[in-house]
Amino acid sequence: MIKWCVIGAGGIADRRTIPAILSDKNNKLVAIMEKSETLCKTLGEKYGVPAYTDEETMLKECDCDAVYIGTPVFCHYRQAMLALKYGKHVFIEKPVTLDSKQGRELVDAFKKAGKLIFVGYMMKYHNLHVKARQLIKEDGIGTPNSMRLQFTCWYPDIAGAWRQKKSLGGGGAIMDLGVHCIELAEYILDDQIVDVNGMYSTKTFSYEVEDGAVIIFKTKKGTLGHIDVNFNIPDVASESKLEIYGSKGYLISKGSLAQEEVGEMSYLYAPQGDYDAAQSRVTQEPQVFKGENGNLYLKQIVNFCEHVNNNDIDYSYADEAVHVQEIVDKIYQGEK
Ligand SMILES: NC(=O)c1ccc[n+]([C@@H]2O[C@H](COP(=O)([O-])OP(=O)(O)OC[C@H]3O[C@@H](n4cnc5c(N)ncnc54)[C@H](O)[C@@H]3O)[C@@H](O)[C@H]2O)c1
């Protein structure tokens, strides 16, 4: 049984993570902390647990094993360090911190203390993404030569929104959506991005962070990739597409870059021998796999708990999250 405290209970925590924790009998919610006094009271009553407006008081008074942090990015470093001071394992939302320097310091502190830190990149638990990684590993599309990812969310000007201020969110569409794509690309390819460049702009809205970006990358094994992230495309107009083309076929998923385990993925295996000078268009029906409608947030919590229960303090997830921040730093430093 893992006993949980939650810091920042009002947003994604209330929508996804706390329901996931409560749905698993091996987890127990002990207390919540929320900065907004109104939300604090409402959520304390909703979940029937003590509710605090100060995180240190909660950590002092409540007996828990793990802390989930679902606050805006600028709070992550301080609150995770505080949880560590009280000897807790931490599950923190993505992106790990405002930049890679903070992220490295944070993860190193957890390593030194022997406590687990996980970062909420839940898309790697999607059955279609697990399948894509497995097929690539089994030479199912030959050498993955080219990859594209599109992830968007309609995000207009909202007064006071932390995501729209560089000092609070660390950036815009790249920090919020691009990080998922970078992490997912590396997971599916089982590879690391070594070269990256990006262009971004604020075109549709008037906030200071970017509302759209294009990222190009090259991995250690040589895959070339392209990521589009946008805050300025209507939700229904977005394809949310993931495409991987290899020397023997393709994997194309639609709708799987999402908070739910939805979408479908087409898989084509079509190795070719000779050069066809006529370039006659031959078509072949792909195999289709469906999203299995599980709960990605529950899957990641269950995985975290397995590591804690087995005393398997694995830092590969956290190191990967810091690496994602390194890539993001390079993109932001690259464009002047
Ligand atoms: N993995 C995912 O699917 C996913 C989805 C959305 C958000 N996120 C991440 O979750 C984090 C929060 O995003 P969100 O959309 O829930 O934001 P949000 O603003 O909707 O919710 C954040 C909550 O934290 C509270 N809060 C703010 N400052 C606080 C503080 N100092 N101490 C305690 N509580 C505080 C707010 O009152 C609010 O209830 C971000 O890191 C974001 O990137 C992840």
Coordinates of C-alpha atoms and ligand atoms in Angstrom, one line a residue:
M1 CA 0.0 0.0 0.0
I2 CA 1.4 3.4 -1.0
K3 CA 0.1 6.4 0.9
W4 CA -0.1 9.6 -1.2
C5 CA -0.1 13.3 -0.5
V6 CA -0.9 15.6 -3.4
I7 CA 0.5 19.1 -3.9
G8 CA -1.5 21.2 -6.4
A9 CA -4.8 19.3 -6.4
G10 CA -6.9 21.4 -8.6
G11 CA -5.9 20.9 -12.2
I12 CA -4.7 17.6 -13.8
A13 CA -4.5 16.1 -10.3
D14 CA -8.3 16.5 -9.9
R15 CA -9.1 15.6 -13.5
R16 CA -6.8 12.5 -13.9
T17 CA -4.3 11.6 -11.2
I18 CA -6.3 11.6 -8.0
P19 CA -9.1 9.5 -9.6
A20 CA -6.4 7.1 -10.8
I21 CA -4.9 6.8 -7.3
L22 CA -8.3 6.2 -5.8
S23 CA -9.2 3.6 -8.4
D24 CA -6.4 1.3 -7.3
K25 CA -6.8 -0.5 -4.0
N26 CA -3.0 -0.6 -3.5
N27 CA -3.0 3.2 -3.2
K28 CA -4.4 5.5 -0.5
L29 CA -4.9 9.2 -0.6
V30 CA -3.8 10.7 2.7
A31 CA -4.1 14.5 2.2
I32 CA -4.1 17.2 -0.4
M33 CA -2.5 20.6 -0.5
E34 CA -3.9 23.3 -2.8
K35 CA -2.9 27.0 -2.9
S36 CA -6.4 28.2 -3.8
E37 CA -8.3 28.3 -0.5
T38 CA -11.7 27.8 -2.2
L39 CA -10.4 24.7 -4.2
C40 CA -8.6 23.5 -1.1
K41 CA -11.9 23.3 0.9
T42 CA -13.9 21.9 -2.0
L43 CA -11.4 19.2 -2.9
G44 CA -10.8 18.2 0.7
E45 CA -14.5 17.6 1.0
K46 CA -14.7 15.9 -2.4
Y47 CA -12.0 13.4 -1.5
G48 CA -12.7 13.2 2.2
V49 CA -9.1 13.9 3.3
P50 CA -7.4 16.6 5.3
A51 CA -6.7 19.6 3.0
Y52 CA -3.9 22.1 3.5
T53 CA -3.0 25.4 1.9
D54 CA 0.7 25.0 3.0
E55 CA 2.7 22.1 1.7
E56 CA 5.3 22.0 4.5
T57 CA 2.5 21.7 7.1
M58 CA 1.0 18.8 5.2
L59 CA 4.3 17.0 4.9
K60 CA 5.1 17.5 8.6
E61 CA 1.7 16.4 9.8
C62 CA 0.8 13.6 7.4
D63 CA 2.3 10.1 7.2
C64 CA 2.8 9.3 3.5
D65 CA 5.2 7.4 1.3
A66 CA 4.9 9.4 -1.9
V67 CA 4.0 12.9 -3.0
Y68 CA 2.3 13.7 -6.4
I69 CA 3.1 17.2 -7.6
G70 CA 0.6 18.7 -10.1
T71 CA 1.4 22.4 -9.8
P72 CA 2.6 24.9 -12.5
V73 CA 6.1 24.2 -13.7
F74 CA 7.8 27.1 -11.8
C75 CA 6.7 25.4 -8.5
H76 CA 8.1 21.9 -9.4
Y77 CA 11.8 22.3 -8.3
R78 CA 11.0 23.9 -4.9
Q79 CA 8.1 21.5 -4.0
A80 CA 10.0 18.4 -5.1
M81 CA 13.0 19.4 -3.0
L82 CA 10.7 20.0 0.0
A83 CA 9.1 16.6 -0.4
L84 CA 12.6 15.1 -0.5
K85 CA 13.6 16.9 2.7
Y86 CA 10.7 15.0 4.3
G87 CA 12.1 11.7 2.9
K88 CA 9.3 11.1 0.3
H89 CA 9.3 9.5 -3.1
V90 CA 8.0 11.9 -5.7
F91 CA 5.9 11.7 -8.8
I92 CA 6.0 15.0 -10.5
E93 CA 4.2 16.3 -13.6
K94 CA 5.9 17.0 -16.9
P95 CA 8.0 19.0 -17.8
V96 CA 10.2 18.2 -14.8
T97 CA 11.4 21.8 -14.2
L98 CA 11.8 25.2 -15.9
D99 CA 15.1 24.1 -17.5
S100 CA 17.6 21.3 -17.6
K101 CA 19.9 22.8 -15.1
Q102 CA 17.2 22.8 -12.4
G103 CA 16.1 19.3 -13.6
R104 CA 19.7 17.9 -13.3
E105 CA 20.1 19.4 -9.7
L106 CA 16.7 18.0 -8.7
V107 CA 17.3 14.4 -10.0
D108 CA 20.8 14.3 -8.6
A109 CA 19.4 15.3 -5.2
F110 CA 17.0 12.3 -5.4
K111 CA 19.8 10.0 -6.4
K112 CA 21.9 11.2 -3.5
A113 CA 19.0 10.5 -1.1
G114 CA 18.0 7.2 -2.7
K115 CA 14.4 8.3 -3.2
L116 CA 12.5 7.7 -6.4
I117 CA 11.5 10.5 -8.7
F118 CA 9.2 9.9 -11.7
V119 CA 8.0 12.4 -14.2
G120 CA 4.4 12.3 -15.7
Y121 CA 5.1 11.4 -19.3
M122 CA 2.1 9.1 -19.6
M123 CA 2.0 8.7 -23.4
K124 CA 4.6 5.9 -23.4
Y125 CA 2.1 3.7 -21.6
H126 CA -0.4 3.9 -24.5
N127 CA -0.8 0.4 -26.0
L128 CA -0.3 1.8 -29.5
H129 CA 3.0 3.4 -28.6
V130 CA 4.2 0.3 -26.8
K131 CA 3.2 -1.7 -29.9
A132 CA 5.1 0.7 -32.2
R133 CA 8.2 0.4 -30.1
Q134 CA 8.0 -3.4 -30.1
L135 CA 7.4 -3.6 -33.9
I136 CA 10.5 -1.4 -34.5
K137 CA 12.6 -3.5 -32.2
E138 CA 11.5 -6.6 -34.1
D139 CA 12.5 -5.0 -37.5
G140 CA 8.8 -4.6 -38.3
I141 CA 9.4 -1.5 -40.4
G142 CA 13.2 -2.0 -41.1
T143 CA 15.3 1.0 -40.3
P144 CA 13.1 3.8 -39.0
N145 CA 14.3 6.6 -41.3
S146 CA 11.7 9.3 -40.9
M147 CA 9.4 10.3 -38.1
R148 CA 6.7 13.0 -37.7
L149 CA 4.6 13.9 -34.7
Q150 CA 1.8 16.4 -34.4
F151 CA 0.4 17.5 -31.1
T152 CA -1.9 20.5 -30.6
C153 CA -4.3 22.1 -28.2
W154 CA -6.4 25.2 -28.8
Y155 CA -5.1 27.6 -26.1
P156 CA -6.3 31.2 -26.5
D157 CA -5.3 34.2 -24.3
I158 CA -6.5 33.7 -20.7
A159 CA -5.9 36.4 -18.1
G160 CA -3.4 35.2 -15.5
A161 CA -2.7 31.8 -17.1
W162 CA 0.7 30.6 -15.9
R163 CA 1.4 28.7 -19.1
Q164 CA 1.3 31.9 -21.1
K165 CA 4.2 33.5 -19.1
K166 CA 7.8 32.4 -19.8
S167 CA 8.9 32.8 -16.1
L168 CA 6.1 30.5 -14.9
G169 CA 5.8 27.8 -17.6
G170 CA 9.3 28.0 -19.0
G171 CA 7.9 28.4 -22.5
G172 CA 4.8 27.8 -24.6
A173 CA 3.8 25.0 -27.0
I174 CA 7.3 23.5 -26.9
M175 CA 7.4 23.3 -23.1
D176 CA 3.8 22.1 -22.8
L177 CA 3.3 19.8 -25.9
G178 CA 6.7 19.5 -27.5
V179 CA 8.2 17.8 -24.4
H180 CA 5.6 14.9 -24.8
C181 CA 6.6 14.5 -28.4
I182 CA 10.4 14.4 -27.7
E183 CA 9.9 11.9 -24.9
L184 CA 7.6 9.7 -27.0
A185 CA 9.9 9.8 -30.0
E186 CA 12.8 8.6 -28.0
Y187 CA 10.7 6.0 -26.3
I188 CA 9.3 4.5 -29.5
L189 CA 12.6 4.6 -31.3
D190 CA 14.5 3.4 -28.3
D191 CA 17.0 6.0 -29.3
Q192 CA 18.2 9.5 -28.2
I193 CA 17.9 12.8 -30.1
V194 CA 21.4 14.2 -30.5
D195 CA 20.8 17.1 -32.9
V196 CA 17.9 19.4 -32.8
N197 CA 16.7 22.7 -34.1
G198 CA 13.4 24.6 -34.0
M199 CA 11.5 27.6 -35.2
Y200 CA 8.7 29.1 -33.2
S201 CA 6.5 32.1 -33.2
T202 CA 3.6 33.8 -31.4
K203 CA 1.2 34.4 -34.3
T204 CA -2.4 34.0 -33.3
F205 CA -2.5 35.0 -29.7
S206 CA -0.9 37.9 -27.8
Y207 CA 0.8 36.1 -24.9
E208 CA 4.6 36.2 -24.6
V209 CA 5.3 32.4 -25.1
E210 CA 5.2 30.7 -28.5
D211 CA 1.8 29.5 -29.8
G212 CA 3.4 27.3 -32.5
A213 CA 6.6 25.6 -33.3
V214 CA 8.3 23.2 -35.7
I215 CA 11.2 21.1 -34.4
I216 CA 13.5 19.0 -36.5
F217 CA 15.8 16.4 -35.0
K218 CA 18.3 13.6 -35.7
T219 CA 18.8 10.6 -33.4
K220 CA 21.9 8.8 -32.4
K221 CA 21.0 5.9 -34.7
G222 CA 20.2 8.3 -37.6
T223 CA 16.4 8.7 -37.7
L224 CA 15.4 12.1 -39.0
G225 CA 12.3 13.6 -37.3
H226 CA 9.9 16.5 -37.4
I227 CA 7.6 17.7 -34.6
D228 CA 4.7 20.2 -35.0
V229 CA 3.2 21.6 -31.8
N230 CA 0.5 24.3 -31.8
F231 CA -1.7 26.2 -29.4
N232 CA -3.4 27.9 -32.4
I233 CA -5.1 25.1 -34.3
P234 CA -8.7 24.3 -33.3
D235 CA -9.0 20.9 -31.5
V236 CA -11.2 19.4 -34.2
A237 CA -8.9 20.5 -37.0
S238 CA -5.9 18.7 -35.5
E239 CA -5.0 15.2 -36.7
S240 CA -2.8 14.3 -33.7
K241 CA -0.7 12.2 -36.0
L242 CA 2.4 10.1 -35.4
E243 CA 4.1 8.7 -38.4
I244 CA 7.2 6.5 -38.7
Y245 CA 8.5 5.4 -42.1
G246 CA 11.1 2.8 -42.3
S247 CA 13.1 0.9 -45.0
K248 CA 10.5 -1.9 -44.9
G249 CA 7.2 -0.2 -44.1
Y250 CA 5.4 2.3 -41.9
L251 CA 3.5 2.9 -38.6
I252 CA 1.0 5.7 -38.7
S253 CA -1.2 6.5 -35.7
K254 CA -4.0 9.0 -35.6
G255 CA -5.3 10.4 -32.3
S256 CA -3.0 8.5 -30.0
L257 CA -1.1 11.6 -28.7
A258 CA -3.8 12.3 -26.2
Q259 CA -4.7 12.0 -22.5
E260 CA -6.8 8.9 -23.2
E261 CA -5.7 5.6 -24.7
V262 CA -7.6 6.2 -27.9
G263 CA -6.8 6.4 -31.6
E264 CA -5.7 3.8 -34.1
M265 CA -2.5 2.8 -35.7
S266 CA -1.9 1.5 -39.2
Y267 CA 1.0 -0.8 -39.8
L268 CA 2.4 -1.7 -43.2
Y269 CA 5.1 -4.2 -43.8
A270 CA 6.2 -4.0 -47.4
P271 CA 9.9 -4.7 -48.1
Q272 CA 10.9 -3.8 -51.6
G273 CA 13.6 -5.4 -53.8
D274 CA 14.4 -3.7 -57.0
Y275 CA 14.2 -0.1 -58.1
D276 CA 10.9 0.6 -59.9
A277 CA 11.8 3.2 -62.6
A278 CA 8.2 3.6 -63.6
Q279 CA 7.3 4.4 -60.0
S280 CA 3.9 2.7 -60.5
R281 CA 1.8 3.3 -57.5
V282 CA 1.2 0.0 -55.7
T283 CA -1.1 0.0 -52.7
Q284 CA -1.3 -2.5 -49.9
E285 CA -3.8 -2.6 -47.0
P286 CA -2.2 -2.0 -43.7
Q287 CA -3.0 -3.9 -40.5
V288 CA -4.9 -1.7 -38.0
F289 CA -4.5 -1.7 -34.2
K290 CA -6.8 0.2 -31.9
G291 CA -6.3 2.1 -28.7
E292 CA -7.4 -0.2 -25.8
N293 CA -9.1 2.5 -23.8
G294 CA -7.2 1.9 -20.6
N295 CA -6.2 4.7 -18.1
L296 CA -2.8 6.1 -18.9
Y297 CA -2.6 7.9 -15.6
L298 CA -3.4 4.8 -13.7
K299 CA -0.8 2.8 -15.6
Q300 CA 1.9 5.3 -14.7
I301 CA 0.9 5.4 -11.1
V302 CA 0.9 1.5 -11.0
N303 CA 4.4 1.5 -12.5
F304 CA 5.7 4.0 -10.0
C305 CA 4.2 1.9 -7.1
E306 CA 5.8 -1.3 -8.4
H307 CA 9.2 0.4 -8.3
V308 CA 8.6 1.7 -4.8
N309 CA 7.3 -1.6 -3.5
N310 CA 10.1 -3.6 -5.1
N311 CA 12.7 -1.1 -3.8
D312 CA 13.7 -0.7 -7.4
I313 CA 14.8 2.9 -7.4
D314 CA 15.2 3.4 -11.1
Y315 CA 16.3 6.8 -12.3
S316 CA 16.1 6.1 -16.0
Y317 CA 12.7 7.8 -16.3
A318 CA 13.9 10.9 -14.5
D319 CA 17.1 11.1 -16.4
E320 CA 15.1 10.9 -19.6
A321 CA 12.9 13.8 -18.4
V322 CA 16.1 15.9 -17.8
H323 CA 17.4 14.9 -21.3
V324 CA 14.0 16.2 -22.7
Q325 CA 14.7 19.5 -21.0
E326 CA 18.2 19.6 -22.5
I327 CA 16.7 19.2 -26.0
V328 CA 14.1 22.0 -25.2
D329 CA 16.9 24.3 -23.9
K330 CA 18.8 23.8 -27.2
I331 CA 15.7 24.7 -29.2
Y332 CA 15.1 27.9 -27.2
Q333 CA 18.8 28.8 -27.3
G334 CA 19.0 28.1 -31.0
E335 CA 16.5 30.5 -32.2
K336 CA 17.3 34.2 -31.7
Ligands
LIG1 N1 0.6 14.7 -18.3 C1 -0.5 15.4 -18.6 O1 -1.4 14.9 -19.3 C2 -0.7 16.8 -18.2 C3 -1.9 17.5 -18.5 C4 -2.0 18.8 -18.0 C5 -1.1 19.3 -17.2 N2 0.1 18.6 -16.9 C6 1.1 19.2 -16.1 O2 0.6 19.3 -14.8 C7 1.1 20.5 -14.1 C8 -0.1 21.4 -13.8 O3 -0.9 21.7 -14.9 P1 -2.4 22.0 -14.8 O4 -2.9 22.0 -16.2 O5 -3.1 21.0 -13.9 O6 -2.5 23.4 -14.2 P2 -3.7 24.1 -13.5 O7 -3.3 25.5 -13.3 O8 -4.9 23.7 -14.1 O9 -3.7 23.4 -12.0 C9 -2.6 23.6 -11.1 C10 -3.2 23.6 -9.7 O10 -2.1 23.9 -8.8 C11 -2.5 24.9 -7.9 N3 -1.4 25.7 -7.5 C12 -0.8 26.8 -8.2 N4 0.3 27.2 -7.5 C13 0.4 26.3 -6.4 C14 1.3 26.2 -5.4 N5 2.3 27.1 -5.3 N6 1.1 25.3 -4.5 C15 0.1 24.4 -4.6 N7 -0.8 24.5 -5.5 C16 -0.7 25.4 -6.5 C17 -3.6 25.7 -8.7 O11 -4.4 26.4 -7.8 C18 -4.3 24.6 -9.5 O12 -5.3 24.0 -8.8 C19 2.0 21.2 -15.2 O13 3.3 20.8 -14.9 C20 1.5 20.6 -16.5 O14 2.4 20.6 -17.5 C21 0.3 17.4 -17.4

